[in-house]
PDB file of C-alpha atoms in Angstrom:
ATOM      1  CA  MET A   1     102.559  95.404 163.850  1.00  0.00           C
ATOM      2  CA  SER A   2      98.952  95.169 164.889  1.00  0.00           C
ATOM      3  CA  GLU A   3      97.592  98.159 162.875  1.00  0.00           C
ATOM      4  CA  LEU A   4      98.884 100.480 160.247  1.00  0.00           C
ATOM      5  CA  GLN A   5      97.282 103.796 159.571  1.00  0.00           C
ATOM      6  CA  ASP A   6      96.160 104.390 155.954  1.00  0.00           C
ATOM      7  CA  PHE A   7      96.113 100.623 155.193  1.00  0.00           C
ATOM      8  CA  GLU A   8      92.938  99.011 153.903  1.00  0.00           C
ATOM      9  CA  MET A   9      91.818  95.711 152.379  1.00  0.00           C
ATOM     10  CA  VAL A  10      89.753  96.296 149.221  1.00  0.00           C
ATOM     11  CA  ASP A  11      88.297  93.409 147.284  1.00  0.00           C
ATOM     12  CA  ASP A  12      91.178  91.260 145.986  1.00  0.00           C
ATOM     13  CA  HIS A  13      94.004  93.573 147.092  1.00  0.00           C
ATOM     14  CA  ALA A  14      95.216  95.959 149.808  1.00  0.00           C
ATOM     15  CA  GLU A  15      95.799  99.646 149.495  1.00  0.00           C
ATOM     16  CA  TYR A  16      98.319 101.707 151.468  1.00  0.00           C
ATOM     17  CA  ARG A  17      98.050 105.474 151.291  1.00  0.00           C
ATOM     18  CA  PRO A  18     100.754 107.097 153.427  1.00  0.00           C
ATOM     19  CA  THR A  19     100.706 110.849 153.784  1.00  0.00           C
ATOM     20  CA  GLY A  20     102.915 113.529 155.199  1.00  0.00           C
ATOM     21  CA  GLU A  21     105.789 115.928 154.705  1.00  0.00           C
ATOM     22  CA  LEU A  22     108.829 113.634 154.900  1.00  0.00           C
ATOM     23  CA  SER A  23     112.393 113.244 153.779  1.00  0.00           C
ATOM     24  CA  LEU A  24     113.015 110.702 151.012  1.00  0.00           C
ATOM     25  CA  ALA A  25     114.573 108.289 153.514  1.00  0.00           C
ATOM     26  CA  GLN A  26     111.521 108.580 155.832  1.00  0.00           C
ATOM     27  CA  ALA A  27     109.161 107.994 152.886  1.00  0.00           C
ATOM     28  CA  ILE A  28     111.137 104.917 151.762  1.00  0.00           C
ATOM     29  CA  ARG A  29     110.991 103.470 155.293  1.00  0.00           C
ATOM     30  CA  LEU A  30     107.289 104.230 155.643  1.00  0.00           C
ATOM     31  CA  ILE A  31     106.533 102.463 152.370  1.00  0.00           C
ATOM     32  CA  ALA A  32     108.743  99.477 153.401  1.00  0.00           C
ATOM     33  CA  SER A  33     106.748  99.211 156.608  1.00  0.00           C
ATOM     34  CA  GLY A  34     103.498  99.180 154.653  1.00  0.00           C
ATOM     35  CA  ILE A  35     104.802  96.448 152.386  1.00  0.00           C
ATOM     36  CA  ALA A  36     106.005  94.420 155.357  1.00  0.00           C
ATOM     37  CA  PHE A  37     102.633  94.923 157.068  1.00  0.00           C
ATOM     38  CA  ALA A  38     100.865  93.558 154.024  1.00  0.00           C
ATOM     39  CA  ARG A  39     103.213  90.555 153.803  1.00  0.00           C
ATOM     40  CA  GLU A  40     102.557  89.735 157.411  1.00  0.00           C
ATOM     41  CA  ARG A  41      98.853  89.559 156.539  1.00  0.00           C
ATOM     42  CA  GLN A  42      99.575  87.374 153.546  1.00  0.00           C
ATOM     43  CA  VAL A  43      98.416  90.011 151.040  1.00  0.00           C
ATOM     44  CA  LYS A  44      99.276  88.982 147.499  1.00  0.00           C
ATOM     45  CA  LYS A  45      98.520  92.303 145.746  1.00  0.00           C
ATOM     46  CA  LEU A  46      99.298  95.742 147.209  1.00  0.00           C
ATOM     47  CA  MET A  47      98.732  99.192 145.752  1.00  0.00           C
ATOM     48  CA  VAL A  48     100.830 101.904 147.441  1.00  0.00           C
ATOM     49  CA  VAL A  49      99.480 105.369 146.644  1.00  0.00           C
ATOM     50  CA  THR A  50     102.199 107.931 147.378  1.00  0.00           C
ATOM     51  CA  LEU A  51     100.351 110.970 146.118  1.00  0.00           C
ATOM     52  CA  GLY A  52      99.919 112.265 149.690  1.00  0.00           C
ATOM     53  CA  LEU A  53     103.672 112.292 150.379  1.00  0.00           C
ATOM     54  CA  ALA A  54     105.685 115.478 149.984  1.00  0.00           C
ATOM     55  CA  GLY A  55     108.911 117.136 151.081  1.00  0.00           C
ATOM     56  CA  PHE A  56     111.467 115.409 148.863  1.00  0.00           C
ATOM     57  CA  GLN A  57     112.907 115.517 145.341  1.00  0.00           C
ATOM     58  CA  PRO A  58     112.772 112.625 142.904  1.00  0.00           C
ATOM     59  CA  PRO A  59     115.255 109.920 143.878  1.00  0.00           C
ATOM     60  CA  ASN A  60     118.518 109.471 142.048  1.00  0.00           C
ATOM     61  CA  VAL A  61     119.638 106.207 140.475  1.00  0.00           C
ATOM     62  CA  ILE A  62     121.485 104.943 143.585  1.00  0.00           C
ATOM     63  CA  GLN A  63     118.518 105.802 145.814  1.00  0.00           C
ATOM     64  CA  ARG A  64     116.191 103.969 143.425  1.00  0.00           C
ATOM     65  CA  PHE A  65     118.446 100.918 143.392  1.00  0.00           C
ATOM     66  CA  ASN A  66     118.598 100.897 147.206  1.00  0.00           C
ATOM     67  CA  PHE A  67     114.900 101.349 147.875  1.00  0.00           C
ATOM     68  CA  ILE A  68     113.840  98.779 145.357  1.00  0.00           C
ATOM     69  CA  HIS A  69     115.994  96.264 147.198  1.00  0.00           C
ATOM     70  CA  GLU A  70     114.607  97.358 150.567  1.00  0.00           C
ATOM     71  CA  TRP A  71     111.041  97.090 149.353  1.00  0.00           C
ATOM     72  CA  ALA A  72     111.706  93.700 147.734  1.00  0.00           C
ATOM     73  CA  GLN A  73     113.085  92.473 151.059  1.00  0.00           C
ATOM     74  CA  ALA A  74     110.082  93.816 152.887  1.00  0.00           C
ATOM     75  CA  SER A  75     107.778  92.007 150.427  1.00  0.00           C
ATOM     76  CA  GLY A  76     109.533  88.690 150.986  1.00  0.00           C
ATOM     77  CA  HIS A  77     109.166  88.387 147.154  1.00  0.00           C
ATOM     78  CA  SER A  78     105.657  87.069 147.908  1.00  0.00           C
ATOM     79  CA  MET A  79     103.405  89.793 146.489  1.00  0.00           C
ATOM     80  CA  ARG A  80     102.851  92.176 143.604  1.00  0.00           C
ATOM     81  CA  VAL A  81     103.369  95.830 144.525  1.00  0.00           C
ATOM     82  CA  ALA A  82     102.001  98.628 142.366  1.00  0.00           C
ATOM     83  CA  VAL A  83     103.178 102.101 143.324  1.00  0.00           C
ATOM     84  CA  VAL A  84     101.099 105.145 142.283  1.00  0.00           C
ATOM     85  CA  THR A  85     103.100 108.375 142.253  1.00  0.00           C
ATOM     86  CA  HIS A  86     103.429 111.797 140.606  1.00  0.00           C
ATOM     87  CA  PRO A  87     104.858 111.702 137.013  1.00  0.00           C
ATOM     88  CA  GLU A  88     107.942 113.693 138.038  1.00  0.00           C
ATOM     89  CA  MET A  89     108.920 110.909 140.495  1.00  0.00           C
ATOM     90  CA  ILE A  90     109.080 108.278 137.708  1.00  0.00           C
ATOM     91  CA  ASP A  91     112.310 107.610 135.951  1.00  0.00           C
ATOM     92  CA  HIS A  92     111.511 107.656 132.212  1.00  0.00           C
ATOM     93  CA  ARG A  93     114.353 105.157 131.709  1.00  0.00           C
ATOM     94  CA  THR A  94     112.434 102.654 133.944  1.00  0.00           C
ATOM     95  CA  PHE A  95     115.538 101.929 136.015  1.00  0.00           C
ATOM     96  CA  GLY A  96     113.510 100.944 139.119  1.00  0.00           C
ATOM     97  CA  ALA A  97     111.352  98.585 137.170  1.00  0.00           C
ATOM     98  CA  THR A  98     114.404  97.003 135.630  1.00  0.00           C
ATOM     99  CA  VAL A  99     116.027  96.503 139.031  1.00  0.00           C
ATOM    100  CA  ALA A 100     112.815  95.074 140.458  1.00  0.00           C
ATOM    101  CA  PHE A 101     112.559  92.618 137.488  1.00  0.00           C
ATOM    102  CA  ASN A 102     116.206  91.575 137.838  1.00  0.00           C
ATOM    103  CA  ILE A 103     115.845  90.672 141.510  1.00  0.00           C
ATOM    104  CA  GLY A 104     112.430  88.962 141.134  1.00  0.00           C
ATOM    105  CA  PHE A 105     110.394  91.658 142.825  1.00  0.00           C
ATOM    106  CA  ALA A 106     106.998  91.856 141.145  1.00  0.00           C
ATOM    107  CA  SER A 107     106.615  95.657 141.196  1.00  0.00           C
ATOM    108  CA  ASP A 108     105.873  98.548 138.852  1.00  0.00           C
ATOM    109  CA  VAL A 109     105.082 102.255 139.032  1.00  0.00           C
ATOM    110  CA  PHE A 110     102.133 104.146 137.643  1.00  0.00           C
ATOM    111  CA  THR A 111     100.646 107.613 137.560  1.00  0.00           C
ATOM    112  CA  SER A 112      97.021 106.493 137.983  1.00  0.00           C
ATOM    113  CA  GLU A 113      95.274 104.097 140.341  1.00  0.00           C
ATOM    114  CA  GLU A 114      93.324 102.648 137.415  1.00  0.00           C
ATOM    115  CA  GLU A 115      96.535 101.618 135.620  1.00  0.00           C
ATOM    116  CA  ALA A 116      97.932 100.201 138.826  1.00  0.00           C
ATOM    117  CA  LEU A 117      94.852  98.132 139.488  1.00  0.00           C
ATOM    118  CA  THR A 118      94.780  96.839 135.971  1.00  0.00           C
ATOM    119  CA  TRP A 119      98.430  95.646 136.377  1.00  0.00           C
ATOM    120  CA  LEU A 120      97.766  94.150 139.833  1.00  0.00           C
ATOM    121  CA  ARG A 121      94.812  92.193 138.497  1.00  0.00           C
ATOM    122  CA  SER A 122      96.602  91.108 135.264  1.00  0.00           C
ATOM    123  CA  VAL A 123      97.939  88.010 137.047  1.00  0.00           C
ATOM    124  CA  GLY A 124      95.605  85.847 139.150  1.00  0.00           C
TER     125      GLY A 124
END
């Protein structure tokens, strides 16, 4: 990949802000491509802002399990990934965060960019 729309280097991290009316599967693949793009550029901290994505319902447990594994693979387990999304997309039981932790994928989900940046910067 030579370029990725909606991807930008900002200070000590990168930001990816995909947009569009997509299916959940399309959104998952788009985010995975952004993560892989960042990894190829040796980015260590990535904030993915999904607030511009629409067209799908919150994922179920199986979908969460699968996309966390897909995103972890795309990251090469070599970066921290903070995802910013709408509150209704976040599982209050933190299933996705638990899966990520269990497979060694440094990732978490937030409802604000400020919280996401604080988390990204919490580790050098």
